[in-house]
Short mmCIF file of C-alpha atoms in Angstrom, two decimals:
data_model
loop_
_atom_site.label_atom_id
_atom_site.label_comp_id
_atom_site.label_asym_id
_atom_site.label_seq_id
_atom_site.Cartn_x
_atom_site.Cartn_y
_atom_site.Cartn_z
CA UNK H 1 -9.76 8.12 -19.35
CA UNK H 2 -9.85 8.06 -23.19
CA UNK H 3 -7.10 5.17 -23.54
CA UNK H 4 -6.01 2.37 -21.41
CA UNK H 5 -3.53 3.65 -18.55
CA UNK H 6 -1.32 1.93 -15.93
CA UNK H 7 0.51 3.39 -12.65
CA UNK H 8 2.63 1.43 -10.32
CA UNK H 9 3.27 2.69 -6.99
CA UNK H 10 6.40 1.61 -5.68
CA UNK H 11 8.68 1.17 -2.54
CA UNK H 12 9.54 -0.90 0.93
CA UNK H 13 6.96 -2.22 2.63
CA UNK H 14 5.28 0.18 4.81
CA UNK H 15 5.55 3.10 3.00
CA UNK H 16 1.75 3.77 2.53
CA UNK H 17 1.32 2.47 -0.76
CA UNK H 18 -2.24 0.54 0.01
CA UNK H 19 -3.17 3.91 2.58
CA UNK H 20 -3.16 5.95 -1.10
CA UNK H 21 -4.96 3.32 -2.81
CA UNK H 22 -7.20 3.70 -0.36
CA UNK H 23 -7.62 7.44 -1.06
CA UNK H 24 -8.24 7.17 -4.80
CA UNK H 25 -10.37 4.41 -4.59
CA UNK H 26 -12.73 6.93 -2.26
CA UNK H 27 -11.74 10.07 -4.49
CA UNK H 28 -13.27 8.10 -7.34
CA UNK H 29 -16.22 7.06 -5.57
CA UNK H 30 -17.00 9.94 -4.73
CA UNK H 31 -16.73 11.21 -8.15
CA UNK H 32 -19.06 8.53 -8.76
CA UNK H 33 -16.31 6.27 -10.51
CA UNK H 34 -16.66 2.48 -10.39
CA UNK H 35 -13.54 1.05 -8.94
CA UNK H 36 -12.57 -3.20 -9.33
CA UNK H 37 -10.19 -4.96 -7.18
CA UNK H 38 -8.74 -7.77 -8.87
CA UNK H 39 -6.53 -9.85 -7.01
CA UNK H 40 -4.53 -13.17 -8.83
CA UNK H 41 -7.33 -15.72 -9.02
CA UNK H 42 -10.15 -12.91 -10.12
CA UNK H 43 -7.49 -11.79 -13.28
CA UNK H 44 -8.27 -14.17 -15.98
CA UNK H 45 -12.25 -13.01 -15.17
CA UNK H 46 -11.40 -9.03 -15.09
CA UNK H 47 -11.17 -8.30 -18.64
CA UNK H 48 -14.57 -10.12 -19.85
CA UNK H 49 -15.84 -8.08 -16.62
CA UNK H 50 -14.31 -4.99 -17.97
CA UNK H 51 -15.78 -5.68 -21.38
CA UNK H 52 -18.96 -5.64 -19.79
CA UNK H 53 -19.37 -2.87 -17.72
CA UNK H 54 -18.23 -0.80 -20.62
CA UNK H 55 -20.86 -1.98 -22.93
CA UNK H 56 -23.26 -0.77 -20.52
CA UNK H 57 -21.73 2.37 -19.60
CA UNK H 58 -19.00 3.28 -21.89
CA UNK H 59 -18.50 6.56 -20.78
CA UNK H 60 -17.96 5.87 -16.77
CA UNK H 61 -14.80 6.41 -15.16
CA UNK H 62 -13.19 2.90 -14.25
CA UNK H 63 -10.01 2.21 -12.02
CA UNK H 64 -8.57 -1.18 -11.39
CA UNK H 65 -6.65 -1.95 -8.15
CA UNK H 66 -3.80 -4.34 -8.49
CA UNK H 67 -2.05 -5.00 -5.21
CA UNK H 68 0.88 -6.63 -4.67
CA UNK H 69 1.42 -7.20 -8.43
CA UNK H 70 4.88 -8.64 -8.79
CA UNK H 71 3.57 -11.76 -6.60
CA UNK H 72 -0.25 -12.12 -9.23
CA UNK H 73 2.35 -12.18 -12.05
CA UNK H 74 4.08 -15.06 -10.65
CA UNK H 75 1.43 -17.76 -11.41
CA UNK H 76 -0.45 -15.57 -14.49
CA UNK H 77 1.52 -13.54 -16.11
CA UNK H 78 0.08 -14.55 -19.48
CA UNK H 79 -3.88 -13.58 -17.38
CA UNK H 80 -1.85 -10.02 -17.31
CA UNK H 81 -0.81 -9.87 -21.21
CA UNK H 82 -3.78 -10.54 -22.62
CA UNK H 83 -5.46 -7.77 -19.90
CA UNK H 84 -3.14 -5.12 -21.60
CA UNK H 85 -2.80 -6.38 -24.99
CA UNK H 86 -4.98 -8.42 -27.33
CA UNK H 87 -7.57 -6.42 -30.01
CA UNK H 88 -10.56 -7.17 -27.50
CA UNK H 89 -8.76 -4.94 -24.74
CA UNK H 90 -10.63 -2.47 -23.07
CA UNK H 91 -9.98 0.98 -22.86
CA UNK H 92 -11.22 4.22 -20.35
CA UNK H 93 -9.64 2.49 -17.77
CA UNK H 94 -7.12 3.58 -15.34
CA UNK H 95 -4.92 0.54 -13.88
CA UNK H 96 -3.12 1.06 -10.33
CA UNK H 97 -0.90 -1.53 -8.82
CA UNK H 98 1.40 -1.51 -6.06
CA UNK H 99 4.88 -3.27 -5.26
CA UNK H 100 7.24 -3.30 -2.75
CA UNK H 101 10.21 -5.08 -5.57
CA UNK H 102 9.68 -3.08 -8.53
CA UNK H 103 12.76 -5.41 -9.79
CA UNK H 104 10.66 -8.56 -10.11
CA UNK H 105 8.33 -7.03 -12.21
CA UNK H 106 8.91 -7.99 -15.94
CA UNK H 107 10.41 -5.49 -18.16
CA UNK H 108 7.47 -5.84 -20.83
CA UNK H 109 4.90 -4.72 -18.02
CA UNK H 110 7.28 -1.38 -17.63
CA UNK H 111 6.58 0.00 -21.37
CA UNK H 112 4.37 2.53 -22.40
CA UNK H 113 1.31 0.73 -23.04
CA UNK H 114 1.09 -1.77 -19.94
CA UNK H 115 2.18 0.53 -16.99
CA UNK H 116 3.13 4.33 -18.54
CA UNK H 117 4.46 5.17 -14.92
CA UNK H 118 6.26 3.94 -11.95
CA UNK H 119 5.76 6.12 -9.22
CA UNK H 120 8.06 5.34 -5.68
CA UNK H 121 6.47 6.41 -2.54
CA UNK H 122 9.22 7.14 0.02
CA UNK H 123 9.49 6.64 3.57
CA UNK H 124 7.50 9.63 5.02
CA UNK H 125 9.94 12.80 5.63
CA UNK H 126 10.00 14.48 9.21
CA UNK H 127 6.72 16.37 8.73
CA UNK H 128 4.89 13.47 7.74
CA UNK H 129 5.82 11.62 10.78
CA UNK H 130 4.88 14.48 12.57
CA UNK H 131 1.70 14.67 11.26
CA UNK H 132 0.92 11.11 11.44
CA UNK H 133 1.60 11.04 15.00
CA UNK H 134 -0.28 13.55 15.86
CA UNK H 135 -3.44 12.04 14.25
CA UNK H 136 -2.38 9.22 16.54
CA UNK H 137 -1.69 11.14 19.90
CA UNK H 138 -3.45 14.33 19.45
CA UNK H 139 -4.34 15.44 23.20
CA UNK H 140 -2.99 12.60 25.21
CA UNK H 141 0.42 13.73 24.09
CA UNK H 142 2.04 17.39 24.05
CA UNK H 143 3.41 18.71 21.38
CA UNK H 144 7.06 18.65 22.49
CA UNK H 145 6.64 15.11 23.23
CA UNK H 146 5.09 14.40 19.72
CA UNK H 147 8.19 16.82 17.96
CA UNK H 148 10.66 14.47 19.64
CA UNK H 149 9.03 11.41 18.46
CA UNK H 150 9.32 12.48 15.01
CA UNK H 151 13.13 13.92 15.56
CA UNK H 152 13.90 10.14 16.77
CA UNK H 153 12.37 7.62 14.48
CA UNK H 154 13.80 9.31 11.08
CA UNK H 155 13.73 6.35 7.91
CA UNK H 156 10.96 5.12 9.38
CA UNK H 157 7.95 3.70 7.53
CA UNK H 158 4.08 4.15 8.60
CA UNK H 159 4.13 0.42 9.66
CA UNK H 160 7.16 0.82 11.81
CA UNK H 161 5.35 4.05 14.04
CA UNK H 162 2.37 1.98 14.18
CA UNK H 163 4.11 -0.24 16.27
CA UNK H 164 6.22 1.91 18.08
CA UNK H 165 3.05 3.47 19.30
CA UNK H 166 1.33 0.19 20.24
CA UNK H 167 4.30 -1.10 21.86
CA UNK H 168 4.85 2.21 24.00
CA UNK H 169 1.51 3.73 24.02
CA UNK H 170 -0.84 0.64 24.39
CA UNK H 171 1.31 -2.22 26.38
CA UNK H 172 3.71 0.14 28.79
CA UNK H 173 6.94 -0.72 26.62
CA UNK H 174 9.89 1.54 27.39
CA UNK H 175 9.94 4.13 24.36
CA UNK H 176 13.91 4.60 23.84
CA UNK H 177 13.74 0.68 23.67
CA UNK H 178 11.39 0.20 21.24
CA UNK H 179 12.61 2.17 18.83
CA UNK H 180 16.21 0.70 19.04
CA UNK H 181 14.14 -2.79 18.90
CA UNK H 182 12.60 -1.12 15.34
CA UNK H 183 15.90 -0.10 14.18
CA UNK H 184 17.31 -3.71 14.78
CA UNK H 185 14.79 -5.43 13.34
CA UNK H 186 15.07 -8.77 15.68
CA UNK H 187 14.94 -9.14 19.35
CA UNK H 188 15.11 -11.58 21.82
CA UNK H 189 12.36 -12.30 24.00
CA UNK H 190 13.09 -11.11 28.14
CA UNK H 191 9.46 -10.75 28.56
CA UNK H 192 8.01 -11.24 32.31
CA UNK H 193 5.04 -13.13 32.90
CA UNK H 194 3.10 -10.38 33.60
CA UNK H 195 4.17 -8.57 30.40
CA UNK H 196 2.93 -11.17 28.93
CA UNK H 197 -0.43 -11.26 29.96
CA UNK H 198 -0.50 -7.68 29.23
CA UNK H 199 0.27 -8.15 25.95
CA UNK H 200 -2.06 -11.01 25.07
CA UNK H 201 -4.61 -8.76 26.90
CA UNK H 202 -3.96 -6.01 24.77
CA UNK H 203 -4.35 -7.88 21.54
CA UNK H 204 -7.98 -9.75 22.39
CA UNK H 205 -9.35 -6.69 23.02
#
């Protein structure tokens, strides 16, 4: 990282975004990188902590995790200028942020020289539902059971097969059900007493 760089990853909520920040933050790690996570009270301290760290190793990798970006700019957007801009910024490091309204985000953060990229994640295709469910399943499901899963819940996100396989899998829930509850978005509850319980069960556990 010879100059200053910044990536935003962008799309609907669910989509993984925070699961691949995840990733690089341990890739880096691993490649004995130093990664910060600077959320919107820690911003207006980040780039004196920046200048720091690189006066003591100036040669280190660095990466800077920005979630949910478009809601820190709200209250400090000026915190974010003078992080980018300014003749004390601090270069060699790699900015990442994440979004899920790439629309609120100010067009002077979108130039070259704030954030070079803007990267959308999509909702996973057919083979990454696939796969994802049978991390999730593996043996107690067969295959054919796991292919139809991924056949039925196409546009969804990671989130939403989360909790089609708590619902189903973990409290009883009919499966066709669920995922029309998904598609719908809002439901009314018909629960039983017993259901309840089950559910409430479920969750303290």
């Amino acid at each position: 990282f010879s100059h200053k760089r910044g990536i935003i990853l962008y799309g609907e909520a669910g989509v993984g975004k925070s699961c691949l920040m995840k990733l690089v933050m341990e890739q880096m790690i691993n490649q004995e990188a130093v990664v910060f996570i600077a959320d919107s009270c820690g911003i207006y301290n980040l780039r004196e902590g920046l200048k720091e760290f690189k006066e003591v190793e100036p040669d280190r990798d660095c990466v800077v995790i920005l979630e949910d970006i478009d809601e820190a700019m709200q209250y400090n957007e000026k915190a974010f200028l003078n992080l980018f801009d300014g003749d004390d910024q601090v270069d060699g490091v790699l900015y990442l942020a994440t979004t899920n309204h790439i629309g609120k985000i100010s067009e002077r953060f979108k130039r070259p020289g704030r954030f070079d990229r803007k990267l959308k994640v999509h909702l996973p295709p057919r083979e990454g539902r696939h796969a994802y469910l049978m991390t999730k399943l593996g043996v107690n499901e067969d295959e054919g059971t796991i292919g139809e899963l991924a056949d039925d819940t196409s546009n969804f996100s990671f989130a939403m097969l989360r909790e089609l396989l708590v619902a189903s899998y973990c409290l009883g829930q009919d499966r066709d059900t669920v995922i029309k509850r998904i598609r719908g978005g809002l439901e009314e509850s018909h629960y039983s007493e017993f259901e309840l319980n089950s559910m409430l069960g479920s969750l303290s556990q």
